[in-house]
Amino acid sequence: MEKKILFLDFDGVLFDTLKEVYLVNRFLYKGIDLFDKVDEINYQLFSKYKYLVYNIWMFYYYNPLIFNNEENIAEKFSKAIINRDIEAEKMFCDKFLQIRADLVKNNYDFWKSLETPYEFFYEIKKLYEEKNPKIIIVSKKNKASIIERFSSYDFNIPNDNIYAREILDKYPTKGEFINEYMNKNNFDEAIFVDDNNNNLKTCEKYSNITQILALWGNSQPNSTGYSQAQAIEKINNFFI
C-alpha cells in the first residue's frame, strides 16, 4: 500500500491571518497603535498585493510601497528585493516576531480575534479526527503561534508535525523540504496546499507531489486553483 501524506500551509490556507499581519506591519512601519482603526482603503491595497510576500523578511520591502500607497507595486517590489539588506531584514523579523509574541502574551483575546479559521480548517480537523492521515504543517509563521492557534481550536496535531520558519528558513524552498521529508520517511505520494504559487512551483519537478493552490487565501488574482470545497474533495479522495 502506498504511503500518503498531506502538507499544509497555515496563513491563507487554514486561517485568515491577514488582519493580524497588517496591523503588525503597520505598527512597524508607521508606528500606529495595533488597536487603532483600520484604514479600509489601505487594507485592501495590502490584501491585493499580499501574494507577493511569502516570507516575513519580504515585508521589509513591501511595507514602504503599501503604506505610502505607491503605484506599480508589483514591479517596484520585484526591483526592491534584488538588492537585499540581510541585516536590516533580520532586525525587522525579530521585531515582527516580538510584537506578535507580546500580543499573544498580553492581549490574547484581541490577538485571537484577528485570525479566523476557514471552513477548510474545520474540514481538515474532521478528516484528521476520523481517518488520522499524516498531516504536516509547512509554514513560514513562527511555530509557537501555530501551536497556540491549533490548541485554541482543539486541533490536536502533534507539535512535531509542525515545521515552521525556525526549520524552513534553513531550506531554499518548501519544495526541497517536502521532498526531503518524504524521502527520509518513505512516503510515496503527497498533496501540498498553499495559497502562494511561488511555493507550489518549487514542487513541480517532483512528480509524486500534487499541488493545490488555495484560491480562498491570498493567491495572485486570476490564478487557476481550487475552492475550499474542491480542495477538500480532492484530499478526501486522496485518503480513501
PDB file of C-alpha atoms in Angstrom, residues 29-198:
ATOM      1  CA  TYR A  29       6.360  50.979   9.507  1.00  0.00           C
ATOM      2  CA  LYS A  30       4.158  53.819  10.694  1.00  0.00           C
ATOM      3  CA  GLY A  31       4.078  53.428  14.471  1.00  0.00           C
ATOM      4  CA  ILE A  32       0.267  53.283  14.502  1.00  0.00           C
ATOM      5  CA  ASP A  33      -1.132  51.567  17.572  1.00  0.00           C
ATOM      6  CA  LEU A  34      -2.254  47.992  16.988  1.00  0.00           C
ATOM      7  CA  PHE A  35      -5.686  48.810  18.382  1.00  0.00           C
ATOM      8  CA  ASP A  36      -6.313  51.814  16.125  1.00  0.00           C
ATOM      9  CA  LYS A  37      -8.967  51.677  13.430  1.00  0.00           C
ATOM     10  CA  VAL A  38      -8.008  50.105  10.121  1.00  0.00           C
ATOM     11  CA  ASP A  39      -7.883  52.297   7.028  1.00  0.00           C
ATOM     12  CA  GLU A  40     -10.036  50.119   4.781  1.00  0.00           C
ATOM     13  CA  ILE A  41      -8.663  51.524   1.511  1.00  0.00           C
ATOM     14  CA  ASN A  42      -5.088  50.885   2.565  1.00  0.00           C
ATOM     15  CA  TYR A  43      -6.039  47.479   3.950  1.00  0.00           C
ATOM     16  CA  GLN A  44      -7.495  46.495   0.577  1.00  0.00           C
ATOM     17  CA  LEU A  45      -4.251  47.573  -1.088  1.00  0.00           C
ATOM     18  CA  PHE A  46      -2.292  45.444   1.402  1.00  0.00           C
ATOM     19  CA  SER A  47      -4.558  42.494   0.641  1.00  0.00           C
ATOM     20  CA  LYS A  48      -4.432  42.936  -3.128  1.00  0.00           C
ATOM     21  CA  TYR A  49      -0.663  42.528  -3.369  1.00  0.00           C
ATOM     22  CA  LYS A  50      -0.083  40.206  -0.408  1.00  0.00           C
ATOM     23  CA  TYR A  51       0.527  37.350  -2.856  1.00  0.00           C
ATOM     24  CA  LEU A  52       3.955  38.902  -3.492  1.00  0.00           C
ATOM     25  CA  VAL A  53       5.057  38.096   0.062  1.00  0.00           C
ATOM     26  CA  TYR A  54       5.655  34.545   1.268  1.00  0.00           C
ATOM     27  CA  ASN A  55       8.288  35.145   3.944  1.00  0.00           C
ATOM     28  CA  ILE A  56       8.384  37.630   6.830  1.00  0.00           C
ATOM     29  CA  TRP A  57      11.551  39.354   5.630  1.00  0.00           C
ATOM     30  CA  MET A  58       9.785  40.370   2.424  1.00  0.00           C
ATOM     31  CA  PHE A  59       7.556  42.749   4.359  1.00  0.00           C
ATOM     32  CA  TYR A  60      10.628  44.909   4.928  1.00  0.00           C
ATOM     33  CA  TYR A  61      10.429  45.839   1.233  1.00  0.00           C
ATOM     34  CA  TYR A  62       6.657  45.520   0.878  1.00  0.00           C
ATOM     35  CA  ASN A  63       5.655  47.923   3.648  1.00  0.00           C
ATOM     36  CA  PRO A  64       7.088  51.166   2.204  1.00  0.00           C
ATOM     37  CA  LEU A  65       5.202  50.542  -1.027  1.00  0.00           C
ATOM     38  CA  ILE A  66       1.891  49.729   0.653  1.00  0.00           C
ATOM     39  CA  PHE A  67       1.839  52.277   3.435  1.00  0.00           C
ATOM     40  CA  ASN A  68       2.925  55.052   1.090  1.00  0.00           C
ATOM     41  CA  ASN A  69       0.190  53.994  -1.356  1.00  0.00           C
ATOM     42  CA  GLU A  70       2.640  53.608  -4.205  1.00  0.00           C
ATOM     43  CA  GLU A  71       1.682  52.736  -7.768  1.00  0.00           C
ATOM     44  CA  ASN A  72       3.160  49.843  -9.796  1.00  0.00           C
ATOM     45  CA  ILE A  73       3.672  47.917  -6.573  1.00  0.00           C
ATOM     46  CA  ALA A  74       4.456  44.529  -8.115  1.00  0.00           C
ATOM     47  CA  GLU A  75       7.137  45.993 -10.362  1.00  0.00           C
ATOM     48  CA  LYS A  76       8.709  48.083  -7.597  1.00  0.00           C
ATOM     49  CA  PHE A  77       8.649  45.177  -5.168  1.00  0.00           C
ATOM     50  CA  SER A  78      10.446  42.899  -7.635  1.00  0.00           C
ATOM     51  CA  LYS A  79      13.185  45.508  -8.015  1.00  0.00           C
ATOM     52  CA  ALA A  80      13.430  46.137  -4.266  1.00  0.00           C
ATOM     53  CA  ILE A  81      14.210  42.532  -3.343  1.00  0.00           C
ATOM     54  CA  ILE A  82      17.069  42.264  -5.840  1.00  0.00           C
ATOM     55  CA  ASN A  83      19.465  44.181  -3.580  1.00  0.00           C
ATOM     56  CA  ARG A  84      18.648  42.766  -0.173  1.00  0.00           C
ATOM     57  CA  ASP A  85      19.857  44.162   3.155  1.00  0.00           C
ATOM     58  CA  ILE A  86      20.133  40.936   5.140  1.00  0.00           C
ATOM     59  CA  GLU A  87      20.989  42.591   8.455  1.00  0.00           C
ATOM     60  CA  ALA A  88      18.053  45.005   8.207  1.00  0.00           C
ATOM     61  CA  GLU A  89      15.760  42.096   7.312  1.00  0.00           C
ATOM     62  CA  LYS A  90      16.902  40.152  10.377  1.00  0.00           C
ATOM     63  CA  MET A  91      16.221  43.102  12.671  1.00  0.00           C
ATOM     64  CA  PHE A  92      12.791  43.524  11.084  1.00  0.00           C
ATOM     65  CA  CYS A  93      11.917  39.842  11.523  1.00  0.00           C
ATOM     66  CA  ASP A  94      12.990  39.912  15.168  1.00  0.00           C
ATOM     67  CA  LYS A  95      10.786  42.935  15.841  1.00  0.00           C
ATOM     68  CA  PHE A  96       7.853  41.401  13.974  1.00  0.00           C
ATOM     69  CA  LEU A  97       8.016  38.193  15.983  1.00  0.00           C
ATOM     70  CA  GLN A  98       8.442  40.057  19.267  1.00  0.00           C
ATOM     71  CA  ILE A  99       5.339  42.156  18.633  1.00  0.00           C
ATOM     72  CA  ARG A 100       3.346  39.008  17.846  1.00  0.00           C
ATOM     73  CA  ALA A 101       4.671  37.290  20.983  1.00  0.00           C
ATOM     74  CA  ASP A 102       3.726  40.327  23.093  1.00  0.00           C
ATOM     75  CA  LEU A 103       0.226  40.295  21.618  1.00  0.00           C
ATOM     76  CA  VAL A 104      -0.274  36.646  22.464  1.00  0.00           C
ATOM     77  CA  LYS A 105       1.046  37.132  25.988  1.00  0.00           C
ATOM     78  CA  ASN A 106      -0.595  40.434  26.919  1.00  0.00           C
ATOM     79  CA  ASN A 107      -3.671  40.734  24.659  1.00  0.00           C
ATOM     80  CA  TYR A 108      -4.583  37.149  23.870  1.00  0.00           C
ATOM     81  CA  ASP A 109      -8.299  37.698  23.193  1.00  0.00           C
ATOM     82  CA  PHE A 110      -7.547  40.564  20.839  1.00  0.00           C
ATOM     83  CA  TRP A 111      -4.889  38.523  19.034  1.00  0.00           C
ATOM     84  CA  LYS A 112      -7.254  35.586  18.704  1.00  0.00           C
ATOM     85  CA  SER A 113      -9.933  37.844  17.229  1.00  0.00           C
ATOM     86  CA  LEU A 114      -7.561  38.874  14.421  1.00  0.00           C
ATOM     87  CA  GLU A 115      -7.243  35.356  12.976  1.00  0.00           C
ATOM     88  CA  THR A 116     -10.260  33.309  11.936  1.00  0.00           C
ATOM     89  CA  PRO A 117     -10.344  29.711  10.690  1.00  0.00           C
ATOM     90  CA  TYR A 118     -11.574  28.981   7.200  1.00  0.00           C
ATOM     91  CA  GLU A 119     -14.161  26.252   6.653  1.00  0.00           C
ATOM     92  CA  PHE A 120     -11.253  24.323   5.144  1.00  0.00           C
ATOM     93  CA  PHE A 121      -9.656  24.193   8.621  1.00  0.00           C
ATOM     94  CA  TYR A 122     -12.725  22.556  10.137  1.00  0.00           C
ATOM     95  CA  GLU A 123     -12.888  20.029   7.308  1.00  0.00           C
ATOM     96  CA  ILE A 124      -9.219  19.141   7.758  1.00  0.00           C
ATOM     97  CA  LYS A 125      -9.757  18.813  11.508  1.00  0.00           C
ATOM     98  CA  LYS A 126     -12.691  16.469  10.830  1.00  0.00           C
ATOM     99  CA  LEU A 127     -10.613  14.410   8.390  1.00  0.00           C
ATOM    100  CA  TYR A 128      -7.800  14.130  10.933  1.00  0.00           C
ATOM    101  CA  GLU A 129     -10.143  13.027  13.704  1.00  0.00           C
ATOM    102  CA  GLU A 130     -11.908  10.448  11.520  1.00  0.00           C
ATOM    103  CA  LYS A 131      -9.081   8.975   9.443  1.00  0.00           C
ATOM    104  CA  ASN A 132      -5.872  10.105  11.180  1.00  0.00           C
ATOM    105  CA  PRO A 133      -3.918  10.762   7.973  1.00  0.00           C
ATOM    106  CA  LYS A 134      -0.349  12.014   8.176  1.00  0.00           C
ATOM    107  CA  ILE A 135      -0.515  15.812   8.098  1.00  0.00           C
ATOM    108  CA  ILE A 136       2.498  18.107   8.170  1.00  0.00           C
ATOM    109  CA  ILE A 137       2.259  21.885   8.529  1.00  0.00           C
ATOM    110  CA  VAL A 138       4.805  23.792   6.424  1.00  0.00           C
ATOM    111  CA  SER A 139       4.598  27.481   7.263  1.00  0.00           C
ATOM    112  CA  LYS A 140       6.907  30.477   7.496  1.00  0.00           C
ATOM    113  CA  LYS A 141       4.941  31.568  10.570  1.00  0.00           C
ATOM    114  CA  ASN A 142       6.683  31.006  13.906  1.00  0.00           C
ATOM    115  CA  LYS A 143       5.918  27.636  15.483  1.00  0.00           C
ATOM    116  CA  ALA A 144       4.679  28.946  18.846  1.00  0.00           C
ATOM    117  CA  SER A 145       1.898  30.933  17.168  1.00  0.00           C
ATOM    118  CA  ILE A 146       0.738  27.920  15.171  1.00  0.00           C
ATOM    119  CA  ILE A 147       0.706  25.687  18.239  1.00  0.00           C
ATOM    120  CA  GLU A 148      -1.252  28.289  20.204  1.00  0.00           C
ATOM    121  CA  ARG A 149      -3.783  28.677  17.414  1.00  0.00           C
ATOM    122  CA  PHE A 150      -4.331  24.928  16.982  1.00  0.00           C
ATOM    123  CA  SER A 151      -4.668  24.488  20.730  1.00  0.00           C
ATOM    124  CA  SER A 152      -7.329  27.177  20.955  1.00  0.00           C
ATOM    125  CA  TYR A 153      -9.441  25.261  18.418  1.00  0.00           C
ATOM    126  CA  ASP A 154      -8.722  21.786  19.845  1.00  0.00           C
ATOM    127  CA  PHE A 155      -6.874  20.561  16.786  1.00  0.00           C
ATOM    128  CA  ASN A 156      -4.577  18.026  18.415  1.00  0.00           C
ATOM    129  CA  ILE A 157      -1.987  17.569  15.713  1.00  0.00           C
ATOM    130  CA  PRO A 158       1.404  16.658  17.277  1.00  0.00           C
ATOM    131  CA  ASN A 159       3.775  19.597  17.671  1.00  0.00           C
ATOM    132  CA  ASP A 160       6.421  17.528  15.890  1.00  0.00           C
ATOM    133  CA  ASN A 161       4.231  17.654  12.772  1.00  0.00           C
ATOM    134  CA  ILE A 162       4.579  21.439  12.614  1.00  0.00           C
ATOM    135  CA  TYR A 163       7.532  22.686  10.576  1.00  0.00           C
ATOM    136  CA  ALA A 164       7.586  26.461  10.832  1.00  0.00           C
ATOM    137  CA  ARG A 165      10.032  29.221   9.971  1.00  0.00           C
ATOM    138  CA  GLU A 166      12.580  28.000  12.520  1.00  0.00           C
ATOM    139  CA  ILE A 167      13.125  24.925  10.334  1.00  0.00           C
ATOM    140  CA  LEU A 168      12.007  26.048   6.881  1.00  0.00           C
ATOM    141  CA  ASP A 169      14.370  29.044   6.837  1.00  0.00           C
ATOM    142  CA  LYS A 170      17.188  26.501   6.577  1.00  0.00           C
ATOM    143  CA  TYR A 171      15.854  25.260   3.233  1.00  0.00           C
ATOM    144  CA  PRO A 172      15.958  27.143  -0.090  1.00  0.00           C
ATOM    145  CA  THR A 173      12.305  26.270  -0.786  1.00  0.00           C
ATOM    146  CA  LYS A 174       9.325  24.454   0.696  1.00  0.00           C
ATOM    147  CA  GLY A 175       9.565  22.021  -2.187  1.00  0.00           C
ATOM    148  CA  GLU A 176      13.037  20.888  -1.162  1.00  0.00           C
ATOM    149  CA  PHE A 177      11.924  20.401   2.422  1.00  0.00           C
ATOM    150  CA  ILE A 178       8.856  18.399   1.374  1.00  0.00           C
ATOM    151  CA  ASN A 179      10.837  16.192  -0.985  1.00  0.00           C
ATOM    152  CA  GLU A 180      13.487  15.533   1.663  1.00  0.00           C
ATOM    153  CA  TYR A 181      10.858  14.745   4.305  1.00  0.00           C
ATOM    154  CA  MET A 182       9.097  12.298   2.012  1.00  0.00           C
ATOM    155  CA  ASN A 183      12.319  10.513   1.089  1.00  0.00           C
ATOM    156  CA  LYS A 184      13.506  10.247   4.697  1.00  0.00           C
ATOM    157  CA  ASN A 185      10.153   8.916   5.894  1.00  0.00           C
ATOM    158  CA  ASN A 186       9.374   6.697   2.902  1.00  0.00           C
ATOM    159  CA  PHE A 187       6.232   8.450   1.685  1.00  0.00           C
ATOM    160  CA  ASP A 188       5.229   7.650  -1.876  1.00  0.00           C
ATOM    161  CA  GLU A 189       2.719  10.373  -2.669  1.00  0.00           C
ATOM    162  CA  ALA A 190       1.729  13.784  -1.309  1.00  0.00           C
ATOM    163  CA  ILE A 191      -0.639  16.685  -1.674  1.00  0.00           C
ATOM    164  CA  PHE A 192       0.652  20.157  -0.857  1.00  0.00           C
ATOM    165  CA  VAL A 193      -1.798  23.034  -0.286  1.00  0.00           C
ATOM    166  CA  ASP A 194      -0.569  26.632  -0.296  1.00  0.00           C
ATOM    167  CA  ASP A 195      -2.087  29.972  -1.255  1.00  0.00           C
ATOM    168  CA  ASN A 196       1.132  31.225  -2.827  1.00  0.00           C
ATOM    169  CA  ASN A 197       2.011  29.848  -6.231  1.00  0.00           C
ATOM    170  CA  ASN A 198       5.699  30.645  -5.695  1.00  0.00           C
TER     171      ASN A 198
END
